[in-house]
XYZ file of C-alpha atoms in Angstrom:
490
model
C -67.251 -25.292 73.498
C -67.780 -21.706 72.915
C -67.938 -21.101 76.576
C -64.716 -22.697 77.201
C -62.917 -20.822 74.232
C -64.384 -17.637 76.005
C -62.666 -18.453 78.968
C -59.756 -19.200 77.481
C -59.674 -15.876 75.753
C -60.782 -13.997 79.219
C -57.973 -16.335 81.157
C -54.636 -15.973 78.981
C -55.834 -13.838 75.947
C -54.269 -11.090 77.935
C -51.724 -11.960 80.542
C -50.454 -9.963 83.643
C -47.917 -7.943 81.837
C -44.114 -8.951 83.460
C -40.943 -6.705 83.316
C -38.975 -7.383 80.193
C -35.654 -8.363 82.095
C -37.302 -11.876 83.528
C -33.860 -13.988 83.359
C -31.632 -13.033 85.645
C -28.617 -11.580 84.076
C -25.411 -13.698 84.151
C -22.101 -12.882 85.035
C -19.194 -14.192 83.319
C -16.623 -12.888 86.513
C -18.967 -14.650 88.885
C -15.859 -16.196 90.449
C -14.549 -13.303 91.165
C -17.087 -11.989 93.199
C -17.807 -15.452 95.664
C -18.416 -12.864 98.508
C -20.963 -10.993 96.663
C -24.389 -11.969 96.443
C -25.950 -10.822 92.520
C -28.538 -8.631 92.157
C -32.377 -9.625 91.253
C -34.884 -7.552 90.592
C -38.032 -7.767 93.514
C -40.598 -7.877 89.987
C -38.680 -11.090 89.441
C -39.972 -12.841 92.447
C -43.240 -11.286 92.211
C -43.868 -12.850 88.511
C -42.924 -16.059 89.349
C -45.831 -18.767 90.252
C -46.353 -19.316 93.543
C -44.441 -23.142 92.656
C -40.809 -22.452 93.080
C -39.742 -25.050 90.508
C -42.890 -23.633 88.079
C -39.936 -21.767 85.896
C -37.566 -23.940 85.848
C -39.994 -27.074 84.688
C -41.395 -24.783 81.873
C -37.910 -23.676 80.604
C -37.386 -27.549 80.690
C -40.551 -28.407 78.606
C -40.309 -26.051 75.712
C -38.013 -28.087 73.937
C -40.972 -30.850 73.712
C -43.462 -27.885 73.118
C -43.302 -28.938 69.226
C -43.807 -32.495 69.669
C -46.655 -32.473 72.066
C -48.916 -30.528 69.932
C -48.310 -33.200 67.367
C -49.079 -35.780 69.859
C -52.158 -33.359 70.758
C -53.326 -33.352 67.064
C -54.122 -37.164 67.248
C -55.654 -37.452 70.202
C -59.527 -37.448 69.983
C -61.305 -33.868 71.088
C -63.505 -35.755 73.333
C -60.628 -37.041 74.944
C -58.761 -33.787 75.608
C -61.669 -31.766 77.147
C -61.233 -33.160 80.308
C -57.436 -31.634 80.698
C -58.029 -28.549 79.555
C -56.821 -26.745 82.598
C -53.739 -29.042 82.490
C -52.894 -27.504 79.152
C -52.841 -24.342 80.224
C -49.584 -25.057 82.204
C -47.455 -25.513 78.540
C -48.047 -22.306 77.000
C -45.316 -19.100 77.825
C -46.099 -16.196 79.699
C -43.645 -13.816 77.274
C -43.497 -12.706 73.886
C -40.629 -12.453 71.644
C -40.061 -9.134 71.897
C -39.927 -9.388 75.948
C -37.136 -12.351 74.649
C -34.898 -9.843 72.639
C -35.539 -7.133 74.932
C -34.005 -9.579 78.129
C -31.043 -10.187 75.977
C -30.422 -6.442 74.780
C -30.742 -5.534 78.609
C -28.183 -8.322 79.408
C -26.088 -7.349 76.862
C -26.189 -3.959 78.003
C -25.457 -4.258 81.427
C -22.934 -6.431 80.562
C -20.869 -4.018 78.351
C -21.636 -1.886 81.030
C -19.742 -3.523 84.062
C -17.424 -4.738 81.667
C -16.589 -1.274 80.782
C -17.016 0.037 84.864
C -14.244 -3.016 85.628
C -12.169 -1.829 82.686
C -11.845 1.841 84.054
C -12.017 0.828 87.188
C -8.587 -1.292 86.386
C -6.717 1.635 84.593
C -7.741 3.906 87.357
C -6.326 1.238 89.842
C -3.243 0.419 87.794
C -2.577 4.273 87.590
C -3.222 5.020 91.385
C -1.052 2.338 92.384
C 1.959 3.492 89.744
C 1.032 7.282 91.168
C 0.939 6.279 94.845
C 4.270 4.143 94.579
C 5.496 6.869 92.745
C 5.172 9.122 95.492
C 6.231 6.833 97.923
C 9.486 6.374 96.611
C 9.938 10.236 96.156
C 8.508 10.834 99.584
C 11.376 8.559 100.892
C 13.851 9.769 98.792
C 13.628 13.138 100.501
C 13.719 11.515 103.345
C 16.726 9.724 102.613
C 18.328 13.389 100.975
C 17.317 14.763 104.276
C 18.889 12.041 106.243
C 22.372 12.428 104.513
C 22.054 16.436 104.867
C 21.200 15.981 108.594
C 24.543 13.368 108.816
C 26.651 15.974 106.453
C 25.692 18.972 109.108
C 26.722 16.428 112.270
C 29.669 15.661 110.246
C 30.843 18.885 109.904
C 29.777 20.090 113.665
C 32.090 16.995 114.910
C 34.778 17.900 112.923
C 34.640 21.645 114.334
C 34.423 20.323 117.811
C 36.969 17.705 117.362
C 39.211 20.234 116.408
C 38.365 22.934 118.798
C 38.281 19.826 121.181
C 42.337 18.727 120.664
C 43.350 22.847 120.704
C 41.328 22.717 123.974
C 43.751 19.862 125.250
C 46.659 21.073 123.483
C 46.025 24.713 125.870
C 44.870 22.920 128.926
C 48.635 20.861 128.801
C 50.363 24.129 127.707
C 48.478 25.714 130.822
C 49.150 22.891 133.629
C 52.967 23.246 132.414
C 52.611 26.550 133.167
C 51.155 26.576 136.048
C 53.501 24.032 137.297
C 56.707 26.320 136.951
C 54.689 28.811 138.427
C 54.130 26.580 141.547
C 58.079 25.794 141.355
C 58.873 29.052 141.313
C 56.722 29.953 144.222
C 58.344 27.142 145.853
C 61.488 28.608 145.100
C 61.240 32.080 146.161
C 60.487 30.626 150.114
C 64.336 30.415 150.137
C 65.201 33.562 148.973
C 62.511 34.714 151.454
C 63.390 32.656 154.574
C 66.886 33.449 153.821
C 66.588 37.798 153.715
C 64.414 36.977 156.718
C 66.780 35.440 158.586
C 69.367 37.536 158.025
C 67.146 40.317 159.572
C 66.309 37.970 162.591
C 70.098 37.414 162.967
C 71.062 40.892 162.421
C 68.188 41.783 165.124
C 70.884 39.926 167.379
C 73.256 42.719 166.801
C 74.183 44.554 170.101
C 74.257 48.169 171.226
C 75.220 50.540 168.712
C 75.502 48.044 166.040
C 71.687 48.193 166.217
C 71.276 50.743 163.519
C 69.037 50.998 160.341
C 72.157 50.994 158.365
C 71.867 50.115 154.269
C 72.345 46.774 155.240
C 69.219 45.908 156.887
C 67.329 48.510 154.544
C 68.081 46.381 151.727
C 66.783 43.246 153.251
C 63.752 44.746 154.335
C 63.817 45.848 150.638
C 64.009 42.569 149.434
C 61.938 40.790 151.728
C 59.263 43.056 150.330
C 60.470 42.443 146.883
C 60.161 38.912 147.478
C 56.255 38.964 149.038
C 55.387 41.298 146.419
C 56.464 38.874 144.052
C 54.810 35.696 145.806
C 51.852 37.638 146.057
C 51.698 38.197 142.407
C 52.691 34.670 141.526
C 49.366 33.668 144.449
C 47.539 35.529 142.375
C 48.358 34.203 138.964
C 48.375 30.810 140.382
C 44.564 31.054 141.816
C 43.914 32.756 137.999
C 45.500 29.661 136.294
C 43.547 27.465 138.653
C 40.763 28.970 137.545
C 41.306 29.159 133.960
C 42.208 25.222 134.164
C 38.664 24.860 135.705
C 37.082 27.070 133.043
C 38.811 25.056 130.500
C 37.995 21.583 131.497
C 34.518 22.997 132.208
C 34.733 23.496 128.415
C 36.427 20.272 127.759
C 33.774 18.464 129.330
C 30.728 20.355 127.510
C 32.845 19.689 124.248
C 33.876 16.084 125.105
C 30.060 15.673 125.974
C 28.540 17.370 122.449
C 30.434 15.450 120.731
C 30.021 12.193 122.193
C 26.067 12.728 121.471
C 27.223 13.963 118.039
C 29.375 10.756 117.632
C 25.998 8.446 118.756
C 23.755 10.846 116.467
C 25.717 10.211 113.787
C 25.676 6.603 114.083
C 22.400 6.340 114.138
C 20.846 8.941 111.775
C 24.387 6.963 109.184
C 22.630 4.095 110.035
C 19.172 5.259 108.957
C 20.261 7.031 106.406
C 21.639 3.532 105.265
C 18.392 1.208 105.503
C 16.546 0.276 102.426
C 13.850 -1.405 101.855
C 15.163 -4.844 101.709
C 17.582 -3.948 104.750
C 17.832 -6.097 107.980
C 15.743 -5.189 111.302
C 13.313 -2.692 109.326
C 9.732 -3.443 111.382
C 6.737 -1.633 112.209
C 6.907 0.429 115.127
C 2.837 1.748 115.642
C 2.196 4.890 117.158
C 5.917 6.095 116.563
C 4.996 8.649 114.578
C 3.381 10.449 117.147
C 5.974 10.279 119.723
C 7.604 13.182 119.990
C 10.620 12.888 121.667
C 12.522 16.389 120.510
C 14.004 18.818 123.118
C 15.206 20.982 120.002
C 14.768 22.438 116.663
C 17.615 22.866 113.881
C 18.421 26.775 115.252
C 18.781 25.789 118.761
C 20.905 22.643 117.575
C 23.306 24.425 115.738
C 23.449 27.490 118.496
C 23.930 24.801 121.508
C 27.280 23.579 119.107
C 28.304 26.722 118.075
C 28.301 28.521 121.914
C 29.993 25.327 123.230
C 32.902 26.298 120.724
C 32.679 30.075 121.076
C 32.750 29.469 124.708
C 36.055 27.306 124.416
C 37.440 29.162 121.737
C 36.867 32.290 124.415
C 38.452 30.417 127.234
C 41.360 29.526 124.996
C 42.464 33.316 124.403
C 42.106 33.539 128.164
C 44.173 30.921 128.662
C 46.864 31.377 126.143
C 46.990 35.487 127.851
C 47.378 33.985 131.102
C 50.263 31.779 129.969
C 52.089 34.989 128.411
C 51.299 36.839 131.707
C 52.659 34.369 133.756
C 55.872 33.462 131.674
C 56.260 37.725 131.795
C 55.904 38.049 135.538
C 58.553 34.348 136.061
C 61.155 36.760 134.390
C 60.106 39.721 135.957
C 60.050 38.389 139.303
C 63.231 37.232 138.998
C 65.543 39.782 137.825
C 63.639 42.118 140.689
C 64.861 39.600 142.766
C 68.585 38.939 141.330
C 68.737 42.695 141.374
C 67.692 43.002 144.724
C 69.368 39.971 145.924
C 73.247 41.727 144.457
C 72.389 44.863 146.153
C 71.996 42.998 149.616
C 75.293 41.341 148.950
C 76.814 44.082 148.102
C 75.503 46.064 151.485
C 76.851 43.207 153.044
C 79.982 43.065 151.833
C 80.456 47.093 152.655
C 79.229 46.808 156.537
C 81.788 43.600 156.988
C 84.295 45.502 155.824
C 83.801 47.873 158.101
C 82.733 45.828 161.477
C 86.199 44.241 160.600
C 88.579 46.837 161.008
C 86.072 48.025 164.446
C 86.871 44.355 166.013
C 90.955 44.390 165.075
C 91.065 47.452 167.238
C 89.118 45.880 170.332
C 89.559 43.042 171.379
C 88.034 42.852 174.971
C 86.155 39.592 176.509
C 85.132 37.651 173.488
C 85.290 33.968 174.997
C 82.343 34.698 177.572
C 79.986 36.950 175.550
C 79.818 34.123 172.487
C 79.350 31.804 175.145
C 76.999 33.562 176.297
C 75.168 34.027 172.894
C 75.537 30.361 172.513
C 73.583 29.355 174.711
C 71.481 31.513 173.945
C 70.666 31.073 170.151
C 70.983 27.020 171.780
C 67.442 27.859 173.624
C 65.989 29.523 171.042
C 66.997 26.882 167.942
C 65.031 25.093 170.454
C 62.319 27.073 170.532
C 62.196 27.424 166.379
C 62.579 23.419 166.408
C 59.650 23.440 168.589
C 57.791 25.355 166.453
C 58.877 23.578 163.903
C 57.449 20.236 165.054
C 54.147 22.145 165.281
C 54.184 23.167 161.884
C 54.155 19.923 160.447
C 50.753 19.329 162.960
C 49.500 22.315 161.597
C 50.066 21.677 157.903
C 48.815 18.003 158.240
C 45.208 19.311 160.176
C 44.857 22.103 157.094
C 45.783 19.411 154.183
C 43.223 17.702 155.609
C 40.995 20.116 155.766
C 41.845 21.270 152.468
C 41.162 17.995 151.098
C 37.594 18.027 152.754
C 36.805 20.741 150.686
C 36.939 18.645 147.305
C 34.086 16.431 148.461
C 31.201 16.431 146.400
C 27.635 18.319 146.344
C 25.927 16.618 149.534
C 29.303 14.978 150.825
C 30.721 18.674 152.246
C 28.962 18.047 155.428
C 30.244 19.742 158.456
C 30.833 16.568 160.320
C 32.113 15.916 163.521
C 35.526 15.396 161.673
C 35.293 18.517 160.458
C 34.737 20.652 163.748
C 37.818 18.478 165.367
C 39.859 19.674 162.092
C 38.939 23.143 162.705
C 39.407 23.051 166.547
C 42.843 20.992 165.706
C 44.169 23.558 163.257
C 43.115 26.599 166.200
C 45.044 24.869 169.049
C 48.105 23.928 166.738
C 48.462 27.701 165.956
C 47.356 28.716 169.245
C 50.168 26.982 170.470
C 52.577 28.137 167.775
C 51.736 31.503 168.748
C 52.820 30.629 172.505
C 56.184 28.987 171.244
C 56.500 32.189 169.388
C 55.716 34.584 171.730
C 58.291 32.053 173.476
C 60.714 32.711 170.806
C 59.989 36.589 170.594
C 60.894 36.498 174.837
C 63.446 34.274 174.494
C 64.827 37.127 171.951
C 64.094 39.697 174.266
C 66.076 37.740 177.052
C 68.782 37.938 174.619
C 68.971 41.165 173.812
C 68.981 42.110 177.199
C 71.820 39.409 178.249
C 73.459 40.973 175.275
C 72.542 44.587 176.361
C 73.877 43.228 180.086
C 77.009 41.887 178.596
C 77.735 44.916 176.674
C 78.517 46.990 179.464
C 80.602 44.830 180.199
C 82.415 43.843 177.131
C 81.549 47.357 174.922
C 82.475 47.801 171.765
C 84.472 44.402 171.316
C 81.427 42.230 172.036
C 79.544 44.397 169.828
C 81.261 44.291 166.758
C 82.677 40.675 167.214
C 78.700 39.660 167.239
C 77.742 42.286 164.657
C 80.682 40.640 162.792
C 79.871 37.227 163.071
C 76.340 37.957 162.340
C 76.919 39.608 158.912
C 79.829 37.474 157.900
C 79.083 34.043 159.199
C 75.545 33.936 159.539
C 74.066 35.782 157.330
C 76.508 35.846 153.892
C 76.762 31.779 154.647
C 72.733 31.488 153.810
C 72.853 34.207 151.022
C 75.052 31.727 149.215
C 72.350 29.645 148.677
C 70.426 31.954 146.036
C 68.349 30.105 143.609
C 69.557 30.185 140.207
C 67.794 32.515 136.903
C 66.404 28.936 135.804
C 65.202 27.237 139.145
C 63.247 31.271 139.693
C 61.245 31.247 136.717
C 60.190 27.430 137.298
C 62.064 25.381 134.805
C 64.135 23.184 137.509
């Protein structure tokens, strides 16, 4: 008996000491963390009997623990001694103190990661107010930059519309302009043919009548009057040309800025519009770092603001070529009224005076204005001829004026083009014959003339010189343009 107290003593008198935190400590949020797996010590495991179910059968038997050793009192010693061993299985491993000690460590740790959760909530709840804070400021300056960037496109399109109608306003004011101009130049080919004809009639004067008198110095005077003037009007006209190309080049840069101003606005409106809770907001990933810009806020406004100096400059242009070619339509014609009474005047003078030569001779008229008859016959003939050719001529350079307005890559020197070209060459180069045709046919006259005027002398002479001046001549400078039709307005 003393033997097996001894080894009882030497067996469990003093057990394996065991960490004090043997239960595992249990979460009441256990729920909440399905996907997490809770923590055990490794001294747990180790303590444990090598019978997996050894701790949970013992934590089941110490309710009985009481009533067994009652049972154990009435059972015989001599009976028990054979299950000692057995009996060894109902007594605990831990002391009271290793009891109280578990439940202060579970108590701690549980006021512990109650108080971790706790902060960890405020922090969470404050983060998430601080970050939703700055969200909504962040896109409120967005939004404030938004309506700043549509206020600034605003105000651009509003300078551009504006420069944009005075643009159109000039451009009309110009092309009406330029249009009386072109009348006028139309006009002043009367004026012109008509001082030229008289000194291509008064060429036809015979013998002594041929002289540089005041008469013919004022035509020449006024036919140089007149070709100064169209010159000047050319001149003007290929500068309003110009200018109108200069100003619909501007027109078009301006119509063009603010058409993409127009669909900027529309769109930055738009997203300067969207909410949060507007339609057709998605994600768009990997937006952000597309970079689509060509410009930066200087450049922007500078791109604008040259497109409206630039058509502001070729406004003043304009509206000083308008004045300048409104001055030079009144100009030119008082130079030419003037001109055009001092040639009438002349006129009038040297009839008077071939008059009151032809009452006093009087000396084979019938056959020497036959004669010149036939004459002027051939060569009306000749100028109808050339005529005829002119209106070749003018179609072959319309059309090759007209060539010249096709587009980049379309001006190709086709075989159209090279008949054009030789066309235009052989209709003048056979102008130029009928001409020279013309200037022999005058020659013949003046000779006939010169032949006939030995003959018929001074009667001949100043009945032609008479007929030229009076009948010719002063019948075609009756024609005159008006003040009105000369500066363009009819």
């Amino acid at each position: 008996m003393g033997t097996l107290d001894s080894m009882l003593m030497a067996t469990y008198a003093h057990p394996r000491p065991t960490p004090t935190n043997f239960l595992p400590a249990i979460s009441t949020m256990a729920s909440s963390y399905k996907d997490r797996f809770p923590h055990y010590n490794l001294t747990h495991t180790l303590s444990l009997p090598w019978r997996p179910s050894t701790y949970y059968k013992v934590a089941s038997n110490l309710p009985t623990l009481g009533p067994y050793c009652t049972r154990s009192q009435k059972v015989c010693e001599s009976t028990m001694l054979p299950f000692v061993s057995n009996r060894t299985t109902l007594f605990t491993r831990y002391t009271a103190d290793d009891w109280y000690r578990s439940n202060l460590t579970n108590y701690l740790e549980s006021n512990t990661s109650r108080h971790n959760s706790e902060r960890l909530r405020v922090d969470t709840s404050r983060l998430i107010q601080d970050k939703y804070q700055q969200t909504r400021k962040t896109q409120a300056d967005s939004t404030q930059n938004l309506g700043e960037r549509v206020n600034d496109i605003g105000f651009w399109k509003s300078e551009i519309t504006h420069e944009l109608d005075a643009m159109i306003g000039e451009t009309n004011e110009l092309t009406d302009v330029k249009k009386k101009l072109e009348r006028a130049l139309m006009e002043t080919e009367a004026p012109l043919q008509v001082a030229r004809e008289c000194l291509f009639h008064r060429e036809k004067r015979m013998g002594i009548d041929l002289v540089h008198d005041e008469v013919e110095a004022e035509l020449l005077t006024e036919v140089d009057i007149i070709t100064c003037c169209q010159e000047r009007m050319k001149l003007h006209l290929d500068k309003a040309i110009a200018q109108l190309a200069a100003n619909r080049g501007s027109q078009h840069e301006l119509e063009k800025d603010l058409s993409d101003k127009q669909a900027s606005y529309r769109i930055d409106d738009k997203c300067h519009h969207l909410r949060n809770t507007s339609d057709g907001v998605s994600y768009f990933r990997g937006v952000e770092r597309v970079d689509a810009t060509v410009s930066v806020p200087e450049s922007w406004a500078k791109f604008t603001d040259d497109n409206i100096l630039r058509s502001q400059s070729e406004r003043a242009g304009s509206a000083k070529l308008r004045d300048d070619i409104q001055n030079l339509l009144v100009v030119t014609a008082n130079e030419m009224w003037n001109q055009f009474n001092k040639v009438n005047l002349a006129f009038t003078n040297r009839i008077a005076e071939t008059a009151d030569a032809k009452n006093k001779i009087q000396i084979h008229l019938a056959k020497t204005l036959q004669e010149i008859f036939q004459t002027e016959m051939t060569m009306e003939s000749i100028k109808k001829a050339i005529k005829d050719k002119s209106a070749f001529l003018k179609v072959a350079q319309t059309r090759l004026d007209e060539r010249t307005r096709r587009p980049n890559i379309e001006l190709c020197r086709d075989m159209a083009q090279l008949r054009l070209v030789n066309e235009v060459y052989e209709v003048d180069d056979t102008i130029q014959t009928l001409q020279q045709r013309l200037r022999d046919a005058e020659d013949t006259l003046q000779s006939l003339v010169h032949t006939k005027a030995t003959l018929e002398h001074d009667l001949a002479i100043k009945a032609n010189s008479l007929y030229i001046d009076q009948e010719k001549c002063m019948s075609m400078r009756k024609t005159f343009p008006n003040t009105l039709r000369l500066v363009g307005f009819c």
